mmCIF file of C-alpha atoms and ligand atoms in Angstrom:
data_model
loop_
_atom_site.group_PDB
_atom_site.id
_atom_site.type_symbol
_atom_site.label_atom_id
_atom_site.label_comp_id
_atom_site.label_asym_id
_atom_site.label_seq_id
_atom_site.Cartn_x
_atom_site.Cartn_y
_atom_site.Cartn_z
ATOM 1 C CA UNK A 1 -67.642 52.503 -9.663
ATOM 2 C CA UNK A 2 -70.746 51.380 -7.843
ATOM 3 C CA UNK A 3 -70.788 51.002 -4.059
ATOM 4 C CA UNK A 4 -70.617 47.717 -2.322
ATOM 5 C CA UNK A 5 -74.093 47.179 -0.750
ATOM 6 C CA UNK A 6 -73.761 46.039 2.862
ATOM 7 C CA UNK A 7 -76.101 43.184 3.449
ATOM 8 C CA UNK A 8 -77.538 43.917 6.871
ATOM 9 C CA UNK A 9 -79.810 40.911 6.841
ATOM 10 C CA UNK A 10 -76.757 38.501 6.354
ATOM 11 C CA UNK A 11 -74.726 40.395 9.019
ATOM 12 C CA UNK A 12 -77.635 40.249 11.462
ATOM 13 C CA UNK A 13 -78.034 36.441 10.768
ATOM 14 C CA UNK A 14 -74.447 35.945 11.633
ATOM 15 C CA UNK A 15 -74.859 37.740 15.001
ATOM 16 C CA UNK A 16 -78.223 36.019 15.681
ATOM 17 C CA UNK A 17 -76.638 32.634 15.040
ATOM 18 C CA UNK A 18 -73.868 33.513 17.552
ATOM 19 C CA UNK A 19 -76.566 34.509 20.046
ATOM 20 C CA UNK A 20 -78.593 31.339 19.497
ATOM 21 C CA UNK A 21 -75.430 29.252 20.240
ATOM 22 C CA UNK A 22 -74.584 31.276 23.309
ATOM 23 C CA UNK A 23 -78.167 30.956 24.447
ATOM 24 C CA UNK A 24 -78.037 27.125 24.194
ATOM 25 C CA UNK A 25 -74.807 27.087 26.140
ATOM 26 C CA UNK A 26 -76.234 29.338 28.769
ATOM 27 C CA UNK A 27 -79.253 27.097 29.117
ATOM 28 C CA UNK A 28 -76.998 24.038 29.443
ATOM 29 C CA UNK A 29 -75.027 25.743 32.193
ATOM 30 C CA UNK A 30 -77.908 27.353 34.113
ATOM 31 C CA UNK A 31 -80.901 25.177 33.401
ATOM 32 C CA UNK A 32 -82.969 28.125 32.048
ATOM 33 C CA UNK A 33 -83.022 30.345 28.990
ATOM 34 C CA UNK A 34 -82.368 34.067 29.060
ATOM 35 C CA UNK A 35 -85.736 35.869 29.472
ATOM 36 C CA UNK A 36 -86.810 39.135 27.624
ATOM 37 C CA UNK A 37 -89.902 41.136 28.389
ATOM 38 C CA UNK A 38 -91.191 43.742 25.866
ATOM 39 C CA UNK A 39 -93.607 46.257 27.220
ATOM 40 C CA UNK A 40 -95.868 48.261 24.988
ATOM 41 C CA UNK A 41 -98.150 51.056 26.144
ATOM 42 C CA UNK A 42 -101.169 51.587 23.780
ATOM 43 C CA UNK A 43 -101.848 49.926 20.485
ATOM 44 C CA UNK A 44 -99.841 51.951 17.949
ATOM 45 C CA UNK A 45 -99.452 49.599 14.883
ATOM 46 C CA UNK A 46 -95.754 50.486 14.229
ATOM 47 C CA UNK A 47 -94.935 49.637 17.914
ATOM 48 C CA UNK A 48 -96.996 46.528 17.735
ATOM 49 C CA UNK A 49 -94.978 45.431 14.652
ATOM 50 C CA UNK A 50 -91.569 46.160 16.289
ATOM 51 C CA UNK A 51 -92.534 44.389 19.499
ATOM 52 C CA UNK A 52 -93.767 41.339 17.666
ATOM 53 C CA UNK A 53 -90.548 41.258 15.541
ATOM 54 C CA UNK A 54 -88.430 41.445 18.728
ATOM 55 C CA UNK A 55 -90.385 38.793 20.527
ATOM 56 C CA UNK A 56 -90.205 36.457 17.466
ATOM 57 C CA UNK A 57 -86.417 37.001 17.123
ATOM 58 C CA UNK A 58 -85.934 36.237 20.869
ATOM 59 C CA UNK A 59 -87.895 32.967 20.529
ATOM 60 C CA UNK A 60 -85.939 31.959 17.434
ATOM 61 C CA UNK A 61 -82.710 32.488 19.427
ATOM 62 C CA UNK A 62 -84.039 30.078 22.038
ATOM 63 C CA UNK A 63 -84.812 32.729 24.630
ATOM 64 C CA UNK A 64 -88.037 33.077 26.661
ATOM 65 C CA UNK A 65 -89.757 36.128 25.432
ATOM 66 C CA UNK A 66 -92.918 37.849 26.983
ATOM 67 C CA UNK A 67 -94.946 40.702 25.723
ATOM 68 C CA UNK A 68 -96.986 42.973 28.002
ATOM 69 C CA UNK A 69 -99.417 45.292 26.331
ATOM 70 C CA UNK A 70 -100.745 48.037 28.687
ATOM 71 C CA UNK A 71 -103.707 50.346 27.997
ATOM 72 C CA UNK A 72 -102.812 53.766 26.403
ATOM 73 C CA UNK A 73 -104.033 55.499 29.615
ATOM 74 C CA UNK A 74 -101.554 53.699 31.820
ATOM 75 C CA UNK A 75 -100.102 56.023 34.426
ATOM 76 C CA UNK A 76 -96.450 56.448 35.355
ATOM 77 C CA UNK A 77 -97.142 54.824 38.770
ATOM 78 C CA UNK A 78 -98.668 51.815 37.072
ATOM 79 C CA UNK A 79 -95.797 51.419 34.680
ATOM 80 C CA UNK A 80 -93.333 51.859 37.489
ATOM 81 C CA UNK A 81 -94.953 49.113 39.460
ATOM 82 C CA UNK A 82 -94.645 46.703 36.460
ATOM 83 C CA UNK A 83 -90.973 47.663 35.937
ATOM 84 C CA UNK A 84 -90.284 47.168 39.680
ATOM 85 C CA UNK A 85 -91.955 43.704 39.488
ATOM 86 C CA UNK A 86 -89.823 42.723 36.436
ATOM 87 C CA UNK A 87 -86.696 44.101 38.171
ATOM 88 C CA UNK A 88 -87.231 41.776 40.988
ATOM 89 C CA UNK A 89 -88.134 38.778 38.836
ATOM 90 C CA UNK A 90 -85.120 36.373 38.546
ATOM 91 C CA UNK A 91 -86.355 34.847 35.345
ATOM 92 C CA UNK A 92 -86.226 38.224 33.524
ATOM 93 C CA UNK A 93 -82.806 39.179 32.180
ATOM 94 C CA UNK A 94 -83.817 42.032 29.927
ATOM 95 C CA UNK A 95 -86.764 44.373 29.503
ATOM 96 C CA UNK A 96 -87.570 47.170 27.188
ATOM 97 C CA UNK A 97 -90.424 49.660 26.872
ATOM 98 C CA UNK A 98 -91.252 50.378 23.251
ATOM 99 C CA UNK A 99 -90.851 54.142 22.390
ATOM 100 C CA UNK A 100 -92.525 56.500 21.877
ATOM 101 C CA UNK A 101 -94.801 56.219 24.899
ATOM 102 C CA UNK A 102 -98.026 58.349 25.505
ATOM 103 C CA UNK A 103 -97.587 61.844 26.735
ATOM 104 C CA UNK A 104 -98.492 61.177 30.326
ATOM 105 C CA UNK A 105 -95.412 58.936 30.585
ATOM 106 C CA UNK A 106 -91.821 60.004 30.842
ATOM 107 C CA UNK A 107 -89.057 58.296 28.759
ATOM 108 C CA UNK A 108 -86.532 59.727 31.402
ATOM 109 C CA UNK A 109 -88.300 58.194 34.375
ATOM 110 C CA UNK A 110 -88.599 54.884 32.516
ATOM 111 C CA UNK A 111 -84.870 54.829 31.605
ATOM 112 C CA UNK A 112 -84.093 55.612 35.286
ATOM 113 C CA UNK A 113 -86.383 52.898 36.657
ATOM 114 C CA UNK A 114 -85.272 49.831 34.620
ATOM 115 C CA UNK A 115 -82.492 48.287 36.540
ATOM 116 C CA UNK A 116 -79.216 48.873 34.610
ATOM 117 C CA UNK A 117 -78.445 45.142 34.535
ATOM 118 C CA UNK A 118 -81.792 44.464 32.744
ATOM 119 C CA UNK A 119 -81.550 47.551 30.465
ATOM 120 C CA UNK A 120 -81.125 45.776 27.096
ATOM 121 C CA UNK A 121 -81.760 48.995 25.124
ATOM 122 C CA UNK A 122 -78.739 50.642 26.731
ATOM 123 C CA UNK A 123 -80.552 53.896 27.461
ATOM 124 C CA UNK A 124 -80.146 53.814 31.262
ATOM 125 C CA UNK A 125 -77.986 56.642 32.508
ATOM 126 C CA UNK A 126 -75.548 54.180 34.097
ATOM 127 C CA UNK A 127 -75.090 52.333 30.830
ATOM 128 C CA UNK A 128 -74.661 55.477 28.854
ATOM 129 C CA UNK A 129 -72.197 56.572 31.566
ATOM 130 C CA UNK A 130 -70.336 53.231 31.114
ATOM 131 C CA UNK A 131 -70.200 53.901 27.353
ATOM 132 C CA UNK A 132 -68.677 57.361 27.920
ATOM 133 C CA UNK A 133 -66.185 55.903 30.461
ATOM 134 C CA UNK A 134 -65.292 52.971 28.112
ATOM 135 C CA UNK A 135 -66.507 50.320 30.699
ATOM 136 C CA UNK A 136 -68.399 47.202 29.697
ATOM 137 C CA UNK A 137 -72.189 47.600 29.699
ATOM 138 C CA UNK A 138 -75.238 47.310 27.413
ATOM 139 C CA UNK A 139 -74.655 49.381 24.273
ATOM 140 C CA UNK A 140 -77.631 51.100 22.444
ATOM 141 C CA UNK A 141 -78.580 48.575 19.865
ATOM 142 C CA UNK A 142 -78.659 50.602 16.679
ATOM 143 C CA UNK A 143 -75.205 52.212 16.827
ATOM 144 C CA UNK A 144 -73.699 49.049 18.109
ATOM 145 C CA UNK A 145 -75.243 47.269 15.092
ATOM 146 C CA UNK A 146 -73.720 49.978 12.798
ATOM 147 C CA UNK A 147 -70.204 49.155 14.210
ATOM 148 C CA UNK A 148 -70.796 45.573 13.511
ATOM 149 C CA UNK A 149 -71.633 46.379 9.864
ATOM 150 C CA UNK A 150 -68.588 48.575 9.345
ATOM 151 C CA UNK A 151 -66.371 45.866 10.761
ATOM 152 C CA UNK A 152 -67.956 43.097 8.626
ATOM 153 C CA UNK A 153 -67.544 45.225 5.541
ATOM 154 C CA UNK A 154 -63.903 45.836 6.301
ATOM 155 C CA UNK A 155 -64.178 49.611 6.580
ATOM 156 C CA UNK A 156 -61.099 51.198 8.195
ATOM 157 C CA UNK A 157 -62.348 53.177 11.213
ATOM 158 C CA UNK A 158 -59.090 54.140 12.937
ATOM 159 C CA UNK A 159 -58.089 57.654 11.751
ATOM 160 C CA UNK A 160 -61.036 58.021 9.490
ATOM 161 C CA UNK A 161 -63.127 61.163 9.567
ATOM 162 C CA UNK A 162 -66.630 60.159 10.545
ATOM 163 C CA UNK A 163 -69.527 62.451 10.316
ATOM 164 C CA UNK A 164 -72.644 61.499 12.248
ATOM 165 C CA UNK A 165 -75.711 63.460 11.138
ATOM 166 C CA UNK A 166 -78.076 63.477 14.140
ATOM 167 C CA UNK A 167 -77.507 63.877 17.851
ATOM 168 C CA UNK A 168 -80.225 61.782 19.384
ATOM 169 C CA UNK A 169 -79.682 59.742 22.602
ATOM 170 C CA UNK A 170 -80.721 56.609 20.713
ATOM 171 C CA UNK A 171 -78.441 56.866 17.710
ATOM 172 C CA UNK A 172 -76.364 59.941 17.137
ATOM 173 C CA UNK A 173 -74.699 60.556 20.387
ATOM 174 C CA UNK A 174 -73.774 56.853 21.274
ATOM 175 C CA UNK A 175 -72.717 56.417 17.594
ATOM 176 C CA UNK A 176 -70.246 59.257 17.997
ATOM 177 C CA UNK A 177 -68.894 57.759 21.222
ATOM 178 C CA UNK A 178 -68.535 54.298 19.657
ATOM 179 C CA UNK A 179 -66.640 55.668 16.627
ATOM 180 C CA UNK A 180 -64.413 57.801 18.916
ATOM 181 C CA UNK A 181 -63.590 54.661 20.988
ATOM 182 C CA UNK A 182 -62.348 53.041 17.818
ATOM 183 C CA UNK A 183 -60.176 56.119 17.040
ATOM 184 C CA UNK A 184 -62.193 57.738 14.259
ATOM 185 C CA UNK A 185 -62.127 61.543 14.256
ATOM 186 C CA UNK A 186 -65.750 62.289 14.703
ATOM 187 C CA UNK A 187 -67.945 65.324 13.865
ATOM 188 C CA UNK A 188 -71.527 65.325 15.014
ATOM 189 C CA UNK A 189 -73.885 67.352 12.804
ATOM 190 C CA UNK A 190 -77.500 68.331 13.514
ATOM 191 C CA UNK A 191 -80.246 70.761 12.386
ATOM 192 C CA UNK A 192 -78.095 73.920 13.214
ATOM 193 C CA UNK A 193 -74.944 72.728 11.421
ATOM 194 C CA UNK A 194 -73.716 75.134 8.803
ATOM 195 C CA UNK A 195 -73.104 73.902 5.316
ATOM 196 C CA UNK A 196 -74.007 70.280 5.966
ATOM 197 C CA UNK A 197 -73.357 69.189 2.348
ATOM 198 C CA UNK A 198 -69.672 70.413 2.492
ATOM 199 C CA UNK A 199 -69.190 68.681 5.908
ATOM 200 C CA UNK A 200 -70.643 65.430 4.669
ATOM 201 C CA UNK A 201 -68.357 65.633 1.618
ATOM 202 C CA UNK A 202 -65.305 65.504 4.036
ATOM 203 C CA UNK A 203 -66.474 62.186 5.588
ATOM 204 C CA UNK A 204 -64.774 58.963 5.002
ATOM 205 C CA UNK A 205 -67.611 57.369 7.087
ATOM 206 C CA UNK A 206 -71.048 59.110 6.923
ATOM 207 C CA UNK A 207 -73.814 58.026 9.284
ATOM 208 C CA UNK A 208 -77.212 59.425 8.694
ATOM 209 C CA UNK A 209 -79.599 59.415 11.579
ATOM 210 C CA UNK A 210 -81.988 62.321 10.787
ATOM 211 C CA UNK A 211 -85.461 61.050 10.002
ATOM 212 C CA UNK A 212 -85.870 63.011 6.733
ATOM 213 C CA UNK A 213 -86.372 60.915 3.585
ATOM 214 C CA UNK A 214 -83.445 61.038 1.187
ATOM 215 C CA UNK A 215 -82.154 64.322 2.584
ATOM 216 C CA UNK A 216 -78.534 63.299 1.912
ATOM 217 C CA UNK A 217 -77.842 63.487 -1.841
ATOM 218 C CA UNK A 218 -75.206 61.795 -3.956
ATOM 219 C CA UNK A 219 -73.148 65.022 -4.345
ATOM 220 C CA UNK A 220 -72.784 65.346 -0.586
ATOM 221 C CA UNK A 221 -70.816 62.126 -0.522
ATOM 222 C CA UNK A 222 -67.016 61.736 -0.795
ATOM 223 C CA UNK A 223 -66.184 59.196 -3.529
ATOM 224 C CA UNK A 224 -65.386 55.901 -1.899
ATOM 225 C CA UNK A 225 -66.977 56.776 1.477
ATOM 226 C CA UNK A 226 -68.746 54.316 3.634
ATOM 227 C CA UNK A 227 -72.391 55.537 3.901
ATOM 228 C CA UNK A 228 -74.469 54.123 6.703
ATOM 229 C CA UNK A 229 -78.237 54.991 6.380
ATOM 230 C CA UNK A 230 -79.936 54.560 9.743
ATOM 231 C CA UNK A 231 -83.174 56.442 8.551
ATOM 232 C CA UNK A 232 -86.449 54.636 8.391
ATOM 233 C CA UNK A 233 -89.073 56.902 6.839
ATOM 234 C CA UNK A 234 -92.434 55.814 5.742
ATOM 235 C CA UNK A 235 -93.405 57.778 2.611
ATOM 236 C CA UNK A 236 -96.120 57.365 0.026
ATOM 237 C CA UNK A 237 -93.599 55.821 -2.223
ATOM 238 C CA UNK A 238 -92.681 53.276 0.505
ATOM 239 C CA UNK A 239 -89.909 52.924 3.003
ATOM 240 C CA UNK A 240 -86.978 55.356 2.479
ATOM 241 C CA UNK A 241 -83.800 56.080 4.188
ATOM 242 C CA UNK A 242 -82.251 59.481 5.038
ATOM 243 C CA UNK A 243 -79.909 59.056 2.040
ATOM 244 C CA UNK A 244 -80.928 59.174 -1.629
ATOM 245 C CA UNK A 245 -79.843 55.533 -2.121
ATOM 246 C CA UNK A 246 -79.650 55.465 -6.025
ATOM 247 C CA UNK A 247 -77.480 58.545 -6.086
ATOM 248 C CA UNK A 248 -75.290 57.403 -3.173
ATOM 249 C CA UNK A 249 -74.678 54.007 -4.817
ATOM 250 C CA UNK A 250 -72.969 55.770 -7.704
ATOM 251 C CA UNK A 251 -70.440 57.572 -5.510
ATOM 252 C CA UNK A 252 -69.975 55.735 -2.179
ATOM 253 C CA UNK A 253 -67.546 52.894 -1.556
ATOM 254 C CA UNK A 254 -70.063 51.082 0.772
ATOM 255 C CA UNK A 255 -73.749 51.696 1.295
ATOM 256 C CA UNK A 256 -76.309 50.217 3.602
ATOM 257 C CA UNK A 257 -79.711 49.708 1.875
ATOM 258 C CA UNK A 258 -83.135 50.637 3.376
ATOM 259 C CA UNK A 259 -84.696 48.304 4.198
ATOM 260 C CA UNK A 260 -82.300 45.470 4.818
ATOM 261 C CA UNK A 261 -79.288 47.441 6.183
ATOM 262 C CA UNK A 262 -79.124 48.895 9.706
ATOM 263 C CA UNK A 263 -82.658 47.731 10.684
ATOM 264 C CA UNK A 264 -82.033 44.039 11.031
ATOM 265 C CA UNK A 265 -78.898 44.731 13.105
ATOM 266 C CA UNK A 266 -80.882 46.602 15.745
ATOM 267 C CA UNK A 267 -82.880 43.513 16.689
ATOM 268 C CA UNK A 268 -79.863 41.233 16.448
ATOM 269 C CA UNK A 269 -78.071 43.490 18.952
ATOM 270 C CA UNK A 270 -81.006 43.547 21.285
ATOM 271 C CA UNK A 271 -80.609 39.722 21.462
ATOM 272 C CA UNK A 272 -76.891 39.991 22.046
ATOM 273 C CA UNK A 273 -77.634 42.451 24.962
ATOM 274 C CA UNK A 274 -80.145 40.104 26.375
ATOM 275 C CA UNK A 275 -77.765 37.187 26.389
ATOM 276 C CA UNK A 276 -74.988 39.385 27.811
ATOM 277 C CA UNK A 277 -77.425 40.649 30.511
ATOM 278 C CA UNK A 278 -78.164 37.045 31.499
ATOM 279 C CA UNK A 279 -74.529 36.175 31.471
ATOM 280 C CA UNK A 280 -73.540 39.177 33.681
ATOM 281 C CA UNK A 281 -76.378 38.494 36.104
ATOM 282 C CA UNK A 282 -74.995 34.937 36.380
ATOM 283 C CA UNK A 283 -71.491 36.302 37.059
ATOM 284 C CA UNK A 284 -70.086 35.604 33.680
ATOM 285 C CA UNK A 285 -68.529 38.308 31.560
ATOM 286 C CA UNK A 286 -68.678 37.386 27.903
ATOM 287 C CA UNK A 287 -69.455 40.145 25.334
ATOM 288 C CA UNK A 288 -71.547 38.452 22.556
ATOM 289 C CA UNK A 289 -71.441 41.399 20.133
ATOM 290 C CA UNK A 290 -67.721 42.054 20.528
ATOM 291 C CA UNK A 291 -65.135 40.667 18.096
HETATM 292 P P1 NDP B 1 -84.453 62.097 16.312
HETATM 293 O O1 NDP B 1 -85.638 62.844 15.703
HETATM 294 O O2 NDP B 1 -84.407 61.879 17.683
HETATM 295 O O3 NDP B 1 -83.156 62.959 15.896
HETATM 296 C C1 NDP B 1 -82.950 63.432 14.601
HETATM 297 C C2 NDP B 1 -81.605 64.197 14.534
HETATM 298 O O4 NDP B 1 -81.493 64.699 13.208
HETATM 299 C C3 NDP B 1 -81.608 65.426 15.538
HETATM 300 O O5 NDP B 1 -80.382 65.432 16.137
HETATM 301 C C4 NDP B 1 -81.754 66.620 14.556
HETATM 302 O O6 NDP B 1 -81.108 67.699 14.949
HETATM 303 C C5 NDP B 1 -81.168 66.113 13.284
HETATM 304 N N1 NDP B 1 -81.744 66.764 12.090
HETATM 305 C C6 NDP B 1 -83.097 66.970 11.915
HETATM 306 N N2 NDP B 1 -83.239 67.707 10.685
HETATM 307 C C7 NDP B 1 -81.919 68.020 10.306
HETATM 308 C C8 NDP B 1 -81.470 68.744 9.186
HETATM 309 N N3 NDP B 1 -82.292 69.298 8.303
HETATM 310 N N4 NDP B 1 -80.163 68.791 9.033
HETATM 311 C C9 NDP B 1 -79.306 68.143 9.926
HETATM 312 N N5 NDP B 1 -79.739 67.476 11.051
HETATM 313 C C10 NDP B 1 -81.078 67.330 11.166
HETATM 314 O O7 NDP B 1 -84.287 60.778 15.425
HETATM 315 P P2 NDP B 1 -83.516 59.321 15.815
HETATM 316 O O8 NDP B 1 -82.125 59.535 16.015
HETATM 317 O O9 NDP B 1 -84.382 58.618 16.853
HETATM 318 O O10 NDP B 1 -83.793 58.555 14.433
HETATM 319 C C11 NDP B 1 -83.237 59.008 13.284
HETATM 320 C C12 NDP B 1 -83.699 58.181 11.979
HETATM 321 O O11 NDP B 1 -83.289 56.804 12.300
HETATM 322 C C13 NDP B 1 -85.200 58.089 11.938
HETATM 323 O O12 NDP B 1 -85.491 57.966 10.595
HETATM 324 C C14 NDP B 1 -85.517 56.830 12.675
HETATM 325 O O13 NDP B 1 -86.801 56.215 12.208
HETATM 326 C C15 NDP B 1 -84.374 55.971 12.382
HETATM 327 N N6 NDP B 1 -84.113 54.941 13.277
HETATM 328 C C16 NDP B 1 -83.746 53.695 12.819
HETATM 329 C C17 NDP B 1 -83.461 52.644 13.576
HETATM 330 C C18 NDP B 1 -83.044 51.382 12.983
HETATM 331 O O14 NDP B 1 -83.183 50.374 13.589
HETATM 332 N N7 NDP B 1 -82.626 51.341 11.736
HETATM 333 C C19 NDP B 1 -83.453 52.748 15.056
HETATM 334 C C20 NDP B 1 -83.687 54.165 15.541
HETATM 335 C C21 NDP B 1 -84.006 55.088 14.658
HETATM 336 P P3 NDP B 1 -81.449 68.629 16.267
HETATM 337 O O15 NDP B 1 -80.960 67.809 17.442
HETATM 338 O O16 NDP B 1 -80.767 69.891 16.047
HETATM 339 O O17 NDP B 1 -82.967 68.717 16.342
#
């Protein structure tokens, strides 16, 4: 039986509508809209595209978005000064620095500099610590978006064996923590994992966040499994996921397409985090992306 294709665009539209509603209510209560600032260093075309997409989505949700593009040779001290300024600016609820940044800049220093209350990417050590501890805080957008998709699709998480392929700070590690918090039994795989195909075949939920086009083949998938393809790989043949989609669709129970699966959820969650940041800074405690 062919897999149910999980429509990430529709799921993201649902969350974005919820954010737009919450934003209008916030504005009515506080007389201002939540503010999001995107910082880009250099003129990498992919970063440009991502930043423009985020700003447009924030505007559409009724937020006030601002983009700052700094020259590629910006120093850490210059970037720190801008972050400090935005940390102190009461009209700014969230900020993010588009990754990757040029070599002279440190992602670690950036994550440490952004005030945790304004860290809408969820990469600040304090927010990652809150995630480990199970306390409320900004969640990394991509894995949080995956949880939203699994829930919308009706995939049973509790007690399931989830295999997360990839252990990055942005996707794999927080993904494993979120699945664990929902009582999945989680295995994290990476480039040194032995017999990855056999491990993947034991997964009820398989999350691929590797960055290798179509590495995960159809015969690596347990029949009926939920397969979440986080990968975005630009190839000569076009955009490809980390999963061989046509093969997976024959075996899996659920499958996210690339594009149109996880990607749209990442931006939707960024908006949810921005609204939540504004609410928390105003002393409120609603979690927009929660059930
Ligand atoms: P990273 O490069 O940071 O991490 C990749 C992970 O995959 C590493 O843990 C690495 O292992 C592991 N890996 C690499 N090769 C293999 C292999 N042959 N077998 C098993 N594991 C392997 O990538 P990200 O987590 O940032 O991104 C992963 C993918 O997701 C990319 O395609 C990226 O474009 C996409 N992405 C999509 C987003 C979206 O919105 N949909 C958002 C963020 C990312 P090791 O640690 O051992 O090196």
